[in-house]
Rosetta silent file (secondary structure, phi, psi, omega in degrees, C-alpha in Angstrom):
SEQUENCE: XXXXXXXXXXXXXXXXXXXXXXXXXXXXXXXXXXXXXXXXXXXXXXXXXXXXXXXXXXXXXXXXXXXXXXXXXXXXXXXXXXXXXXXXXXXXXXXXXXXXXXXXXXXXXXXXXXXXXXXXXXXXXXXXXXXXXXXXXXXXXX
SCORE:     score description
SCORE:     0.000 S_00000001
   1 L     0.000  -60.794  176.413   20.375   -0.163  -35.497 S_00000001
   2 H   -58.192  -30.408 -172.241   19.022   -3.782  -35.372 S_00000001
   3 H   -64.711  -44.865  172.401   22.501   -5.154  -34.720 S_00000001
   4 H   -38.911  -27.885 -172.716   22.940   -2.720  -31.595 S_00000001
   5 H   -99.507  -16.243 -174.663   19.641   -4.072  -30.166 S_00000001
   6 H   -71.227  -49.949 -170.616   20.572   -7.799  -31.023 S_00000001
   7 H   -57.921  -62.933  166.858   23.505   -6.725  -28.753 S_00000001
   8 H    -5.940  -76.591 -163.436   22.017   -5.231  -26.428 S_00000001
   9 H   -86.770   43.052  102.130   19.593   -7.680  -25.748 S_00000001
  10 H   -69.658  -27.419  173.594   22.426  -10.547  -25.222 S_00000001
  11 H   -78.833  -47.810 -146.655   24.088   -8.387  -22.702 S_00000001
  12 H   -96.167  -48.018 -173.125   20.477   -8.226  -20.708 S_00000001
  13 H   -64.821   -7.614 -149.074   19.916  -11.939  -21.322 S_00000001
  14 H  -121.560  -28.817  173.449   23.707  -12.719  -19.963 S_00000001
  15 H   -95.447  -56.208 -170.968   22.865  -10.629  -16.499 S_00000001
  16 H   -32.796  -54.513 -167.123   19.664  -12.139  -16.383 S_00000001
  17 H   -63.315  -21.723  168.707   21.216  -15.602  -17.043 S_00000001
  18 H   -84.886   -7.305 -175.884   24.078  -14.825  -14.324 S_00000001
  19 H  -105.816  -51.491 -179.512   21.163  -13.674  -11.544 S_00000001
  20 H   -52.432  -50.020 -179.288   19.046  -17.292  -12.704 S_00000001
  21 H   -34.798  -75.533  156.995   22.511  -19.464  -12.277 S_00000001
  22 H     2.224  -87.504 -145.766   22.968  -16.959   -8.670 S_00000001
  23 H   -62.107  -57.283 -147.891   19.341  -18.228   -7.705 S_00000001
  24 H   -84.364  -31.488  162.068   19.204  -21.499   -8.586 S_00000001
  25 H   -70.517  -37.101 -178.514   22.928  -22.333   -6.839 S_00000001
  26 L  -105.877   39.743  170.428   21.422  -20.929   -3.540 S_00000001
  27 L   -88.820  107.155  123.343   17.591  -23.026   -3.776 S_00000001
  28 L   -37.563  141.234  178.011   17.673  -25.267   -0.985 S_00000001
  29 L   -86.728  -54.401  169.366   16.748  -28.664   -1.986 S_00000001
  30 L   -82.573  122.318  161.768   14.380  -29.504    0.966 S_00000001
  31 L   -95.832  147.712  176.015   12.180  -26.505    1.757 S_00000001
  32 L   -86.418  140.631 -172.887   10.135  -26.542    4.996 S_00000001
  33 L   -41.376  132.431 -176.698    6.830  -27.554    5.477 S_00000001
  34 L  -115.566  178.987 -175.740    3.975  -24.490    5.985 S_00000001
  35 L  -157.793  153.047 -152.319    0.184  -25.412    7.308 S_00000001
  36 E  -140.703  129.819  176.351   -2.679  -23.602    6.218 S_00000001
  37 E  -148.966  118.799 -159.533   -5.699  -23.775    8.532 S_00000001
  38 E   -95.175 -176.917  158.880   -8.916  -21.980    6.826 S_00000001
  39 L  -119.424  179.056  176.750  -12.297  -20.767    8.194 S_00000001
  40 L  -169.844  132.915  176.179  -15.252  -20.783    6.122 S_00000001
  41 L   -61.247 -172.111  175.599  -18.813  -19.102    6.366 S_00000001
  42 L   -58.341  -42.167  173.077  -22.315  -20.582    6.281 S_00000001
  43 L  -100.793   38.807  163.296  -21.903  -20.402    2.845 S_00000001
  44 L    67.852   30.403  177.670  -18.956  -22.229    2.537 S_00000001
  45 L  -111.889  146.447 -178.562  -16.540  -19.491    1.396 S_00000001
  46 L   -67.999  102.480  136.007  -12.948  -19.079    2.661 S_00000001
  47 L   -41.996  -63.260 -157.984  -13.044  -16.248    5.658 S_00000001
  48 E  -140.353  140.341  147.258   -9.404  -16.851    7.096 S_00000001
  49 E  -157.868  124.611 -160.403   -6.422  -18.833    6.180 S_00000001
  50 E  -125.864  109.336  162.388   -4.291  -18.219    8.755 S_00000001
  51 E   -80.493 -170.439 -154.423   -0.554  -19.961    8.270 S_00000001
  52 L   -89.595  -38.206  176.571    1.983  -21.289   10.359 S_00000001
  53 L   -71.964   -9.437 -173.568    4.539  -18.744    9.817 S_00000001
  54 L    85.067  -17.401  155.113    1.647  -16.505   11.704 S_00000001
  55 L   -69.161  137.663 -177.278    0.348  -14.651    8.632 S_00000001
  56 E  -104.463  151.171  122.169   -3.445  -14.365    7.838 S_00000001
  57 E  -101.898  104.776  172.582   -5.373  -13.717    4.797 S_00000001
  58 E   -87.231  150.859  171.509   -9.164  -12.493    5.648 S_00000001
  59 E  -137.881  153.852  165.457  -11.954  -12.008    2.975 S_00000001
  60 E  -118.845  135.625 -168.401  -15.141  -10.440    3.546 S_00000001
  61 E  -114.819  150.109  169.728  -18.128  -11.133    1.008 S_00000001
  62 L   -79.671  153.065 -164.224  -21.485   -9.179   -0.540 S_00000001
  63 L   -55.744  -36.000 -178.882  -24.784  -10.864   -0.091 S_00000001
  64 L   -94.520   27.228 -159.270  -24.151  -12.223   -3.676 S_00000001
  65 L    49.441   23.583  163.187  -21.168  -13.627   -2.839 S_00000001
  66 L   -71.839  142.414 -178.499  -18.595  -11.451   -4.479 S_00000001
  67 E   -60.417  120.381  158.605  -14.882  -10.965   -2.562 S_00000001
  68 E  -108.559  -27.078 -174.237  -15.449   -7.242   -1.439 S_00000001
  69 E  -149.686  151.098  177.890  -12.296   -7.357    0.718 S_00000001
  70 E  -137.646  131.974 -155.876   -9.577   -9.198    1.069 S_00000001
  71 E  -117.483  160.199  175.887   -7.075   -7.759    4.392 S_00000001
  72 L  -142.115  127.202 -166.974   -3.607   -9.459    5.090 S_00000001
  73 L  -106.887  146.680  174.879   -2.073   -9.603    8.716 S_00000001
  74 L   -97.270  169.811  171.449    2.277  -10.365    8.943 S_00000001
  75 H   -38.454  133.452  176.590    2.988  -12.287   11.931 S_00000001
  76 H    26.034   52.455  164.979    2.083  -10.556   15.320 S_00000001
  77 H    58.990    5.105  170.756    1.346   -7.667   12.980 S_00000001
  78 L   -74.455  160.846  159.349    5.626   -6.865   12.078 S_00000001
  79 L   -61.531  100.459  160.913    6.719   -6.279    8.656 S_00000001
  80 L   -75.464  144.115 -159.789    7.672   -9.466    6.634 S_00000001
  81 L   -92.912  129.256 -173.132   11.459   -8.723    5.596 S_00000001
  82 L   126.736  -21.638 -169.014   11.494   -8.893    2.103 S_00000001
  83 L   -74.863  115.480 -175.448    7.999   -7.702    1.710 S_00000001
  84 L   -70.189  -63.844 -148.065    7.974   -4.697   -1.089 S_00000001
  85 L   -92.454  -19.490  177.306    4.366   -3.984   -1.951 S_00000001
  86 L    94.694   25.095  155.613    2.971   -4.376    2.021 S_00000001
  87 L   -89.541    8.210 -151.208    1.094   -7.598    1.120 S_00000001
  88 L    26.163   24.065 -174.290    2.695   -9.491    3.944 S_00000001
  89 L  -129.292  133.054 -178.697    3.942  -12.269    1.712 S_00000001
  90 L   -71.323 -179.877  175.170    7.817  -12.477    0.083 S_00000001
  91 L   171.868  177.707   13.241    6.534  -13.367   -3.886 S_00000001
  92 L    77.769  -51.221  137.401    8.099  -12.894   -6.927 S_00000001
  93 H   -32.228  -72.353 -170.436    6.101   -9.813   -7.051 S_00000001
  94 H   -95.135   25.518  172.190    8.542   -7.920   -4.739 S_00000001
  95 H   -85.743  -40.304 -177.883   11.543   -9.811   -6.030 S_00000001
  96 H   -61.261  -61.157 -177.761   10.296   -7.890   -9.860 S_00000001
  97 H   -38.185  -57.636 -156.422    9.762   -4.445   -7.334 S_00000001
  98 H   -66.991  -24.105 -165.204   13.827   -4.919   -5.933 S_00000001
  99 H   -91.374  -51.804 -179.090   15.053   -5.270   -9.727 S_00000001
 100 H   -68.999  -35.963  160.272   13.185   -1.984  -10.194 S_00000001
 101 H   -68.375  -56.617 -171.246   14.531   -0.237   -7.150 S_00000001
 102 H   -66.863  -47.988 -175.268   18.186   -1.243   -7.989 S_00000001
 103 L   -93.597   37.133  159.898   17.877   -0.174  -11.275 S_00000001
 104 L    88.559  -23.271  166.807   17.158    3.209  -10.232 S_00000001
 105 L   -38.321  164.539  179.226   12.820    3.112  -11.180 S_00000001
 106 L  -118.399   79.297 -168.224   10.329    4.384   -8.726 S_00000001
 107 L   -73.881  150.415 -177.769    7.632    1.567   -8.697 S_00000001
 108 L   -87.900   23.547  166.352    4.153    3.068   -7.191 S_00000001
 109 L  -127.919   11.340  145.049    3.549    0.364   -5.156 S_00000001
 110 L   -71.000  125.249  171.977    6.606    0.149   -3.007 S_00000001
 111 L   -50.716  129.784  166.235    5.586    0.159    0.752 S_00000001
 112 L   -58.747  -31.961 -150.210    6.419    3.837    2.443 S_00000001
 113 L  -113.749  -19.372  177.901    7.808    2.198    5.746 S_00000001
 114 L    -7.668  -52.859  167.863    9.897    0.017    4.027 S_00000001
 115 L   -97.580  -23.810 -171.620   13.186    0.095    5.993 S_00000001
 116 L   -82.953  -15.095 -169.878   11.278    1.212    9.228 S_00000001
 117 L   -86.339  -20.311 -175.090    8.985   -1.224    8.930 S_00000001
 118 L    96.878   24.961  174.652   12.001   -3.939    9.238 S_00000001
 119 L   -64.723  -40.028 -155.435   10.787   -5.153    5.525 S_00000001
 120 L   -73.937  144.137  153.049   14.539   -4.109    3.973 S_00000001
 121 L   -60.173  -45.883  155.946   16.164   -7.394    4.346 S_00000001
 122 L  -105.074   32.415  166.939   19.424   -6.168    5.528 S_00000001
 123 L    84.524  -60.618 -144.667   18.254   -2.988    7.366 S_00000001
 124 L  -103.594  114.383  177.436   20.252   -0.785    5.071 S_00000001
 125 L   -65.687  170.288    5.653   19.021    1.185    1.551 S_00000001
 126 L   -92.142 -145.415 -153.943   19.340    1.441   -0.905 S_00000001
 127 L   -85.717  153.255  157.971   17.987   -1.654   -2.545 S_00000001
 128 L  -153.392 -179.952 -162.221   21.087   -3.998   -3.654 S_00000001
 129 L   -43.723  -62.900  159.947   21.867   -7.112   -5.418 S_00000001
 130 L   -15.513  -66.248  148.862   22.070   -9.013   -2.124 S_00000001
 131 H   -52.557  -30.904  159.992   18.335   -8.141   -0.882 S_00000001
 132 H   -76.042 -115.960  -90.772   16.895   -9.424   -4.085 S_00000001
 133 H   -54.848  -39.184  159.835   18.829  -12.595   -4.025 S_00000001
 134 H   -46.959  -65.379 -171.734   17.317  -12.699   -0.312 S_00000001
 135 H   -74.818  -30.765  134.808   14.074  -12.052   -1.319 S_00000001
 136 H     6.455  -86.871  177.342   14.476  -14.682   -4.272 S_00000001
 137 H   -53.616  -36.450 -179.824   15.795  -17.583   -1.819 S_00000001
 138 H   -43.076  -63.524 -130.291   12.736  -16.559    0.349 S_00000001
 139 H   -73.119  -66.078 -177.613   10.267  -16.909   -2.641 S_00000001
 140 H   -42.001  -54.823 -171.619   12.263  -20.708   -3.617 S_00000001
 141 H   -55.117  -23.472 -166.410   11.566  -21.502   -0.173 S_00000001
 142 L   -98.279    0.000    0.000    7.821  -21.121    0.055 S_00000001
């Protein structure tokens, strides 16, 4: 029984270790520059940071200054492709979702609109190796 799981778990480290090599062959070496330009209230808390790329992050605050909301706009309002969870940001987050989707899981936090929204990186489900390694290079990029 333990030897089966020692195998086991050398076969899962050996795909892992063939999708880091994968990533790490296609990381550009210069990534491009992003600009961040915030707002900030009377009381000196971050409103907006609104990047370059055209994505927002808004927060709204309680009298005692606790985050009560925090809303996130994609670019002219579009999907960003790559985006799993509907946060409008590629991450490492929905690189973990596409690994979950390929291997057949339902994660509860995969976006409904996905391919309609133009999120699926190549247009077509289901999820495959390709679209993570896209959203991946994205995530190295940022």
């Amino acid at each position: 029984m333990k030897r089966n799981l020692m195998i086991k778990a050398l076969g899962l480290t050996r795909h892992f270790g063939a999708i880091a090599a994968l990533f790490f062959l296609i990381t550009p070496v210069a990534t491009p520059a992003e600009s961040v330009e915030y707002t900030y209230d009377s009381m000196n808390r971050v409103t907006k940071a609104a990047y370059s790329s055209g994505e927002s992050i808004s927060y709204t605050y309680d009298a005692m200054g606790n985050r009560l909301t925090m809303s996130l706009a994609g670019a002219a309002g579009t999907a960003v492709p790559g985006d799993l969870n509907g946060d409008c940001r590629v991450t490492l987050a929905d690189a973990a979702l596409a690994l979950q989707t390929a291997a057949g899981m339902k994660p509860s936090v995969f976006r409904a609109d996905y391919t309609s929204s133009g999120a699926d990186p190549d247009g077509t489900p289901p999820m495959s190796l390709a679209d993570i390694v896209w959203i991946l290079q994205a995530v190295a990029e940022e």
